[in-house]
Amino acid sequence: MRSSHPVRRALLAGAALLPFAPRMARAALPDRPIRLVLGFPPGSGPDVVGRLLAEALRETWPAGVVVDNKPGAAGAIAAQEVARAAPDGTTLLFGEVGQLAMAPSTYARLPYDPARDFAAVAEVAAIDFAFVVPASLPVADLDSYVTWGKTRPQVFMGTFGAGTPGHFGAAMLAAEAGLRAEAVHFRATGDAMTAILGGDVQGMFGTIALVAPQVQAGRLKALAVTGPARAPLLPQVPTMAELGRPALGFHAWFGLVAPAATPAAVLASLEEGVLRVLAAPPLRARLAETGFRPAGNGRVDFARMMQAETTRWAEVVRATGFRAIE
């Protein structure tokens, strides 16, 4: 039976990308397999994206690509390992906004410095969030949610951990709307979903890939999405900007970085390979199926974006009064 699950379909379709991945010049590339280190567990959304990318790159990078999952400590274990790796192009971090832009503001002691320890290779993908509420909640849109919330002594909002984009999204919404909200942090995705489906929390920012199936099944209501445009998986849901709340626009992004001292020629060859496969329609389609937006920014633009995002999230963290994690 053919699976209808978008993540599973994406994994099964990975091999189909190989014939479309153009070969690039082998100059400056390592003659050993390139290891993509991921700070996420197998089967998670970012892991699926990393593996789709790796499948496409195996035909492009002659020595091959292996995926190495190193979850734990909000991605710090994986980031630290790559920061300390030999700068020869054989070890790359498939990193995300939390590790590369938010962590300097959310952790008091970080075992790596994103700005000092890494060199950008390319941005790979981004994913937007949707603000969802239990289907049983008596609201129809974000405005009625705010009105409802102001009648409550307190609103509980679920998050996937302190210091995450969803946590700060909840804090920003509460501050802008004037809600008395308390964040409830969950370590496991399943626990958070159980809580909001059961009505134990009354709101949550979840990634499009995570919440779309529950919205489509009528178990959750999606009141807004945080991206620059409506999400293909939730086309009926307006953006925060459409609702007059552009300051609540944010997303999670993912990209490849190498140890800081990696030679420029190696970085250029790695960048070329990644941009080539990201331009291929099959990979872009598979990413879209899983709720991710394909990116394709090269190392210069990606480095600038990381710097800008670090500044932006530092301002958000200060505004919410978040206390750095020890």
PDB file of N, CA and C in Angstrom, residues 231-306:
ATOM      1  N   ALA A 231       0.874  28.812   3.827  1.00  0.00           N
ATOM      2  CA  ALA A 231       1.546  27.522   3.690  1.00  0.00           C
ATOM      3  C   ALA A 231       0.761  26.617   2.745  1.00  0.00           C
ATOM      4  N   PRO A 232       1.426  25.957   1.797  1.00  0.00           N
ATOM      5  CA  PRO A 232       0.726  25.063   0.879  1.00  0.00           C
ATOM      6  C   PRO A 232      -0.059  23.963   1.591  1.00  0.00           C
ATOM      7  N   LEU A 233       0.418  23.506   2.745  1.00  0.00           N
ATOM      8  CA  LEU A 233      -0.296  22.457   3.465  1.00  0.00           C
ATOM      9  C   LEU A 233      -1.501  23.006   4.234  1.00  0.00           C
ATOM     10  N   LEU A 234      -1.544  24.335   4.439  1.00  0.00           N
ATOM     11  CA  LEU A 234      -2.665  24.976   5.150  1.00  0.00           C
ATOM     12  C   LEU A 234      -3.064  26.249   4.394  1.00  0.00           C
ATOM     13  N   PRO A 235      -3.505  26.102   3.161  1.00  0.00           N
ATOM     14  CA  PRO A 235      -3.736  27.293   2.325  1.00  0.00           C
ATOM     15  C   PRO A 235      -4.857  28.192   2.814  1.00  0.00           C
ATOM     16  N   GLN A 236      -5.746  27.660   3.649  1.00  0.00           N
ATOM     17  CA  GLN A 236      -6.874  28.470   4.127  1.00  0.00           C
ATOM     18  C   GLN A 236      -6.514  29.332   5.325  1.00  0.00           C
ATOM     19  N   VAL A 237      -5.310  29.165   5.876  1.00  0.00           N
ATOM     20  CA  VAL A 237      -4.924  29.857   7.104  1.00  0.00           C
ATOM     21  C   VAL A 237      -4.149  31.133   6.761  1.00  0.00           C
ATOM     22  N   PRO A 238      -4.575  32.286   7.265  1.00  0.00           N
ATOM     23  CA  PRO A 238      -3.888  33.540   6.942  1.00  0.00           C
ATOM     24  C   PRO A 238      -2.543  33.674   7.638  1.00  0.00           C
ATOM     25  N   THR A 239      -1.692  34.517   7.086  1.00  0.00           N
ATOM     26  CA  THR A 239      -0.404  34.803   7.723  1.00  0.00           C
ATOM     27  C   THR A 239      -0.604  35.840   8.822  1.00  0.00           C
ATOM     28  N   MET A 240       0.371  35.928   9.715  1.00  0.00           N
ATOM     29  CA  MET A 240       0.326  36.947  10.747  1.00  0.00           C
ATOM     30  C   MET A 240       0.301  38.345  10.129  1.00  0.00           C
ATOM     31  N   ALA A 241       1.029  38.525   9.024  1.00  0.00           N
ATOM     32  CA  ALA A 241       1.047  39.831   8.367  1.00  0.00           C
ATOM     33  C   ALA A 241      -0.336  40.183   7.830  1.00  0.00           C
ATOM     34  N   GLU A 242      -1.029  39.205   7.257  1.00  0.00           N
ATOM     35  CA  GLU A 242      -2.379  39.448   6.761  1.00  0.00           C
ATOM     36  C   GLU A 242      -3.312  39.889   7.889  1.00  0.00           C
ATOM     37  N   LEU A 243      -3.047  39.405   9.089  1.00  0.00           N
ATOM     38  CA  LEU A 243      -3.887  39.726  10.230  1.00  0.00           C
ATOM     39  C   LEU A 243      -3.450  40.999  10.942  1.00  0.00           C
ATOM     40  N   GLY A 244      -2.509  41.721  10.334  1.00  0.00           N
ATOM     41  CA  GLY A 244      -2.055  42.973  10.923  1.00  0.00           C
ATOM     42  C   GLY A 244      -1.054  42.812  12.046  1.00  0.00           C
ATOM     43  N   ARG A 245      -0.412  41.646  12.107  1.00  0.00           N
ATOM     44  CA  ARG A 245       0.580  41.396  13.161  1.00  0.00           C
ATOM     45  C   ARG A 245       1.915  40.953  12.544  1.00  0.00           C
ATOM     46  N   PRO A 246       2.531  41.797  11.705  1.00  0.00           N
ATOM     47  CA  PRO A 246       3.769  41.399  11.025  1.00  0.00           C
ATOM     48  C   PRO A 246       4.926  41.100  11.974  1.00  0.00           C
ATOM     49  N   ALA A 247       4.917  41.705  13.166  1.00  0.00           N
ATOM     50  CA  ALA A 247       6.004  41.466  14.121  1.00  0.00           C
ATOM     51  C   ALA A 247       6.026  40.027  14.611  1.00  0.00           C
ATOM     52  N   LEU A 248       4.928  39.291  14.398  1.00  0.00           N
ATOM     53  CA  LEU A 248       4.865  37.899  14.834  1.00  0.00           C
ATOM     54  C   LEU A 248       5.269  36.934  13.727  1.00  0.00           C
ATOM     55  N   GLY A 249       5.865  37.453  12.668  1.00  0.00           N
ATOM     56  CA  GLY A 249       6.380  36.579  11.615  1.00  0.00           C
ATOM     57  C   GLY A 249       7.748  36.033  11.987  1.00  0.00           C
ATOM     58  N   PHE A 250       7.914  34.740  11.914  1.00  0.00           N
ATOM     59  CA  PHE A 250       9.214  34.108  12.167  1.00  0.00           C
ATOM     60  C   PHE A 250       9.192  32.711  11.564  1.00  0.00           C
ATOM     61  N   HIS A 251      10.344  32.096  11.474  1.00  0.00           N
ATOM     62  CA  HIS A 251      10.427  30.743  10.938  1.00  0.00           C
ATOM     63  C   HIS A 251      11.695  30.084  11.467  1.00  0.00           C
ATOM     64  N   ALA A 252      11.768  28.793  11.291  1.00  0.00           N
ATOM     65  CA  ALA A 252      12.999  28.056  11.594  1.00  0.00           C
ATOM     66  C   ALA A 252      13.719  27.790  10.278  1.00  0.00           C
ATOM     67  N   TRP A 253      15.025  27.937  10.268  1.00  0.00           N
ATOM     68  CA  TRP A 253      15.794  27.693   9.053  1.00  0.00           C
ATOM     69  C   TRP A 253      16.927  26.715   9.330  1.00  0.00           C
ATOM     70  N   PHE A 254      17.391  26.090   8.261  1.00  0.00           N
ATOM     71  CA  PHE A 254      18.383  25.025   8.346  1.00  0.00           C
ATOM     72  C   PHE A 254      19.429  25.225   7.253  1.00  0.00           C
ATOM     73  N   GLY A 255      20.673  24.938   7.595  1.00  0.00           N
ATOM     74  CA  GLY A 255      21.730  25.092   6.610  1.00  0.00           C
ATOM     75  C   GLY A 255      22.981  24.337   6.994  1.00  0.00           C
ATOM     76  N   LEU A 256      23.926  24.325   6.079  1.00  0.00           N
ATOM     77  CA  LEU A 256      25.198  23.637   6.296  1.00  0.00           C
ATOM     78  C   LEU A 256      26.286  24.641   6.646  1.00  0.00           C
ATOM     79  N   VAL A 257      27.046  24.312   7.690  1.00  0.00           N
ATOM     80  CA  VAL A 257      28.227  25.096   8.044  1.00  0.00           C
ATOM     81  C   VAL A 257      29.392  24.126   8.245  1.00  0.00           C
ATOM     82  N   ALA A 258      30.591  24.644   8.063  1.00  0.00           N
ATOM     83  CA  ALA A 258      31.819  23.866   8.210  1.00  0.00           C
ATOM     84  C   ALA A 258      32.659  24.481   9.321  1.00  0.00           C
ATOM     85  N   PRO A 259      33.665  23.759   9.836  1.00  0.00           N
ATOM     86  CA  PRO A 259      34.583  24.378  10.793  1.00  0.00           C
ATOM     87  C   PRO A 259      35.188  25.656  10.223  1.00  0.00           C
ATOM     88  N   ALA A 260      35.416  26.643  11.066  1.00  0.00           N
ATOM     89  CA  ALA A 260      35.769  27.992  10.624  1.00  0.00           C
ATOM     90  C   ALA A 260      37.008  28.058   9.734  1.00  0.00           C
ATOM     91  N   ALA A 261      38.006  27.220   9.983  1.00  0.00           N
ATOM     92  CA  ALA A 261      39.263  27.322   9.238  1.00  0.00           C
ATOM     93  C   ALA A 261      39.256  26.530   7.928  1.00  0.00           C
ATOM     94  N   THR A 262      38.111  26.036   7.501  1.00  0.00           N
ATOM     95  CA  THR A 262      38.031  25.296   6.246  1.00  0.00           C
ATOM     96  C   THR A 262      38.472  26.201   5.091  1.00  0.00           C
ATOM     97  N   PRO A 263      39.369  25.743   4.219  1.00  0.00           N
ATOM     98  CA  PRO A 263      39.870  26.580   3.121  1.00  0.00           C
ATOM     99  C   PRO A 263      38.745  27.091   2.219  1.00  0.00           C
ATOM    100  N   ALA A 264      38.922  28.278   1.689  1.00  0.00           N
ATOM    101  CA  ALA A 264      37.905  28.894   0.841  1.00  0.00           C
ATOM    102  C   ALA A 264      37.593  28.053  -0.389  1.00  0.00           C
ATOM    103  N   ALA A 265      38.602  27.396  -0.960  1.00  0.00           N
ATOM    104  CA  ALA A 265      38.363  26.574  -2.152  1.00  0.00           C
ATOM    105  C   ALA A 265      37.463  25.395  -1.833  1.00  0.00           C
ATOM    106  N   VAL A 266      37.635  24.814  -0.659  1.00  0.00           N
ATOM    107  CA  VAL A 266      36.785  23.696  -0.245  1.00  0.00           C
ATOM    108  C   VAL A 266      35.360  24.192  -0.008  1.00  0.00           C
ATOM    109  N   LEU A 267      35.227  25.324   0.672  1.00  0.00           N
ATOM    110  CA  LEU A 267      33.896  25.890   0.917  1.00  0.00           C
ATOM    111  C   LEU A 267      33.179  26.174  -0.397  1.00  0.00           C
ATOM    112  N   ALA A 268      33.922  26.695  -1.369  1.00  0.00           N
ATOM    113  CA  ALA A 268      33.307  27.025  -2.653  1.00  0.00           C
ATOM    114  C   ALA A 268      32.791  25.780  -3.358  1.00  0.00           C
ATOM    115  N   SER A 269      33.564  24.685  -3.302  1.00  0.00           N
ATOM    116  CA  SER A 269      33.136  23.451  -3.949  1.00  0.00           C
ATOM    117  C   SER A 269      31.933  22.836  -3.237  1.00  0.00           C
ATOM    118  N   LEU A 270      31.948  22.874  -1.906  1.00  0.00           N
ATOM    119  CA  LEU A 270      30.810  22.372  -1.146  1.00  0.00           C
ATOM    120  C   LEU A 270      29.558  23.194  -1.455  1.00  0.00           C
ATOM    121  N   GLU A 271      29.720  24.510  -1.466  1.00  0.00           N
ATOM    122  CA  GLU A 271      28.600  25.401  -1.756  1.00  0.00           C
ATOM    123  C   GLU A 271      28.011  25.107  -3.133  1.00  0.00           C
ATOM    124  N   GLU A 272      28.861  24.922  -4.119  1.00  0.00           N
ATOM    125  CA  GLU A 272      28.373  24.680  -5.471  1.00  0.00           C
ATOM    126  C   GLU A 272      27.530  23.409  -5.539  1.00  0.00           C
ATOM    127  N   GLY A 273      28.004  22.362  -4.889  1.00  0.00           N
ATOM    128  CA  GLY A 273      27.256  21.108  -4.905  1.00  0.00           C
ATOM    129  C   GLY A 273      25.893  21.234  -4.257  1.00  0.00           C
ATOM    130  N   VAL A 274      25.843  21.906  -3.098  1.00  0.00           N
ATOM    131  CA  VAL A 274      24.569  22.059  -2.388  1.00  0.00           C
ATOM    132  C   VAL A 274      23.592  22.899  -3.206  1.00  0.00           C
ATOM    133  N   LEU A 275      24.067  23.991  -3.784  1.00  0.00           N
ATOM    134  CA  LEU A 275      23.174  24.850  -4.555  1.00  0.00           C
ATOM    135  C   LEU A 275      22.661  24.146  -5.799  1.00  0.00           C
ATOM    136  N   ARG A 276      23.471  23.295  -6.392  1.00  0.00           N
ATOM    137  CA  ARG A 276      23.031  22.557  -7.579  1.00  0.00           C
ATOM    138  C   ARG A 276      21.878  21.618  -7.245  1.00  0.00           C
ATOM    139  N   VAL A 277      22.018  20.844  -6.179  1.00  0.00           N
ATOM    140  CA  VAL A 277      20.953  19.883  -5.873  1.00  0.00           C
ATOM    141  C   VAL A 277      19.703  20.588  -5.361  1.00  0.00           C
ATOM    142  N   LEU A 278      19.882  21.740  -4.690  1.00  0.00           N
ATOM    143  CA  LEU A 278      18.723  22.479  -4.205  1.00  0.00           C
ATOM    144  C   LEU A 278      17.951  23.134  -5.345  1.00  0.00           C
ATOM    145  N   ALA A 279      18.596  23.317  -6.485  1.00  0.00           N
ATOM    146  CA  ALA A 279      17.915  23.889  -7.641  1.00  0.00           C
ATOM    147  C   ALA A 279      17.135  22.838  -8.422  1.00  0.00           C
ATOM    148  N   ALA A 280      17.353  21.553  -8.129  1.00  0.00           N
ATOM    149  CA  ALA A 280      16.685  20.474  -8.865  1.00  0.00           C
ATOM    150  C   ALA A 280      15.222  20.371  -8.443  1.00  0.00           C
ATOM    151  N   PRO A 281      14.291  20.380  -9.388  1.00  0.00           N
ATOM    152  CA  PRO A 281      12.859  20.306  -9.048  1.00  0.00           C
ATOM    153  C   PRO A 281      12.470  19.120  -8.169  1.00  0.00           C
ATOM    154  N   PRO A 282      13.020  17.908  -8.376  1.00  0.00           N
ATOM    155  CA  PRO A 282      12.583  16.798  -7.511  1.00  0.00           C
ATOM    156  C   PRO A 282      12.866  17.033  -6.035  1.00  0.00           C
ATOM    157  N   LEU A 283      14.059  17.548  -5.698  1.00  0.00           N
ATOM    158  CA  LEU A 283      14.369  17.799  -4.295  1.00  0.00           C
ATOM    159  C   LEU A 283      13.479  18.907  -3.741  1.00  0.00           C
ATOM    160  N   ARG A 284      13.266  19.937  -4.516  1.00  0.00           N
ATOM    161  CA  ARG A 284      12.410  21.027  -4.059  1.00  0.00           C
ATOM    162  C   ARG A 284      10.984  20.528  -3.804  1.00  0.00           C
ATOM    163  N   ALA A 285      10.514  19.640  -4.663  1.00  0.00           N
ATOM    164  CA  ALA A 285       9.167  19.098  -4.480  1.00  0.00           C
ATOM    165  C   ALA A 285       9.077  18.244  -3.227  1.00  0.00           C
ATOM    166  N   ARG A 286      10.112  17.426  -2.973  1.00  0.00           N
ATOM    167  CA  ARG A 286      10.083  16.573  -1.787  1.00  0.00           C
ATOM    168  C   ARG A 286      10.129  17.408  -0.511  1.00  0.00           C
ATOM    169  N   LEU A 287      10.907  18.472  -0.523  1.00  0.00           N
ATOM    170  CA  LEU A 287      10.952  19.349   0.644  1.00  0.00           C
ATOM    171  C   LEU A 287       9.594  19.990   0.887  1.00  0.00           C
ATOM    172  N   ALA A 288       8.969  20.455  -0.179  1.00  0.00           N
ATOM    173  CA  ALA A 288       7.658  21.084  -0.038  1.00  0.00           C
ATOM    174  C   ALA A 288       6.623  20.105   0.502  1.00  0.00           C
ATOM    175  N   GLU A 289       6.700  18.846   0.099  1.00  0.00           N
ATOM    176  CA  GLU A 289       5.758  17.833   0.583  1.00  0.00           C
ATOM    177  C   GLU A 289       5.830  17.666   2.094  1.00  0.00           C
ATOM    178  N   THR A 290       6.997  17.848   2.658  1.00  0.00           N
ATOM    179  CA  THR A 290       7.167  17.679   4.098  1.00  0.00           C
ATOM    180  C   THR A 290       6.914  18.967   4.871  1.00  0.00           C
ATOM    181  N   GLY A 291       6.486  20.035   4.173  1.00  0.00           N
ATOM    182  CA  GLY A 291       6.174  21.290   4.844  1.00  0.00           C
ATOM    183  C   GLY A 291       7.316  22.278   4.886  1.00  0.00           C
ATOM    184  N   PHE A 292       8.453  21.938   4.272  1.00  0.00           N
ATOM    185  CA  PHE A 292       9.619  22.820   4.290  1.00  0.00           C
ATOM    186  C   PHE A 292       9.672  23.663   3.024  1.00  0.00           C
ATOM    187  N   ARG A 293      10.203  24.880   3.152  1.00  0.00           N
ATOM    188  CA  ARG A 293      10.440  25.741   2.002  1.00  0.00           C
ATOM    189  C   ARG A 293      11.884  25.591   1.562  1.00  0.00           C
ATOM    190  N   PRO A 294      12.145  25.162   0.325  1.00  0.00           N
ATOM    191  CA  PRO A 294      13.532  25.089  -0.144  1.00  0.00           C
ATOM    192  C   PRO A 294      14.159  26.473  -0.117  1.00  0.00           C
ATOM    193  N   ALA A 295      15.441  26.533   0.228  1.00  0.00           N
ATOM    194  CA  ALA A 295      16.134  27.821   0.285  1.00  0.00           C
ATOM    195  C   ALA A 295      17.072  27.927  -0.915  1.00  0.00           C
ATOM    196  N   GLY A 296      18.358  27.788  -0.694  1.00  0.00           N
ATOM    197  CA  GLY A 296      19.301  27.887  -1.793  1.00  0.00           C
ATOM    198  C   GLY A 296      20.161  29.131  -1.754  1.00  0.00           C
ATOM    199  N   ASN A 297      20.312  29.751  -0.571  1.00  0.00           N
ATOM    200  CA  ASN A 297      21.216  30.886  -0.429  1.00  0.00           C
ATOM    201  C   ASN A 297      22.643  30.403  -0.271  1.00  0.00           C
ATOM    202  N   GLY A 298      23.555  31.015  -0.999  1.00  0.00           N
ATOM    203  CA  GLY A 298      24.952  30.647  -0.919  1.00  0.00           C
ATOM    204  C   GLY A 298      25.612  31.128   0.357  1.00  0.00           C
ATOM    205  N   ARG A 299      26.918  30.864   0.464  1.00  0.00           N
ATOM    206  CA  ARG A 299      27.597  31.095   1.740  1.00  0.00           C
ATOM    207  C   ARG A 299      27.649  32.559   2.142  1.00  0.00           C
ATOM    208  N   VAL A 300      27.768  33.477   1.195  1.00  0.00           N
ATOM    209  CA  VAL A 300      27.821  34.890   1.558  1.00  0.00           C
ATOM    210  C   VAL A 300      26.479  35.338   2.115  1.00  0.00           C
ATOM    211  N   ASP A 301      25.406  35.032   1.387  1.00  0.00           N
ATOM    212  CA  ASP A 301      24.072  35.435   1.849  1.00  0.00           C
ATOM    213  C   ASP A 301      23.681  34.701   3.122  1.00  0.00           C
ATOM    214  N   PHE A 302      24.064  33.433   3.224  1.00  0.00           N
ATOM    215  CA  PHE A 302      23.729  32.662   4.423  1.00  0.00           C
ATOM    216  C   PHE A 302      24.457  33.225   5.638  1.00  0.00           C
ATOM    217  N   ALA A 303      25.710  33.602   5.472  1.00  0.00           N
ATOM    218  CA  ALA A 303      26.462  34.190   6.583  1.00  0.00           C
ATOM    219  C   ALA A 303      25.824  35.499   7.042  1.00  0.00           C
ATOM    220  N   ARG A 304      25.406  36.318   6.092  1.00  0.00           N
ATOM    221  CA  ARG A 304      24.741  37.567   6.451  1.00  0.00           C
ATOM    222  C   ARG A 304      23.431  37.310   7.180  1.00  0.00           C
ATOM    223  N   MET A 305      22.681  36.307   6.695  1.00  0.00           N
ATOM    224  CA  MET A 305      21.409  35.995   7.324  1.00  0.00           C
ATOM    225  C   MET A 305      21.611  35.503   8.747  1.00  0.00           C
ATOM    226  N   MET A 306      22.617  34.650   8.977  1.00  0.00           N
ATOM    227  CA  MET A 306      22.877  34.161  10.322  1.00  0.00           C
ATOM    228  C   MET A 306      23.209  35.318  11.264  1.00  0.00           C
TER     229      MET A 306
END
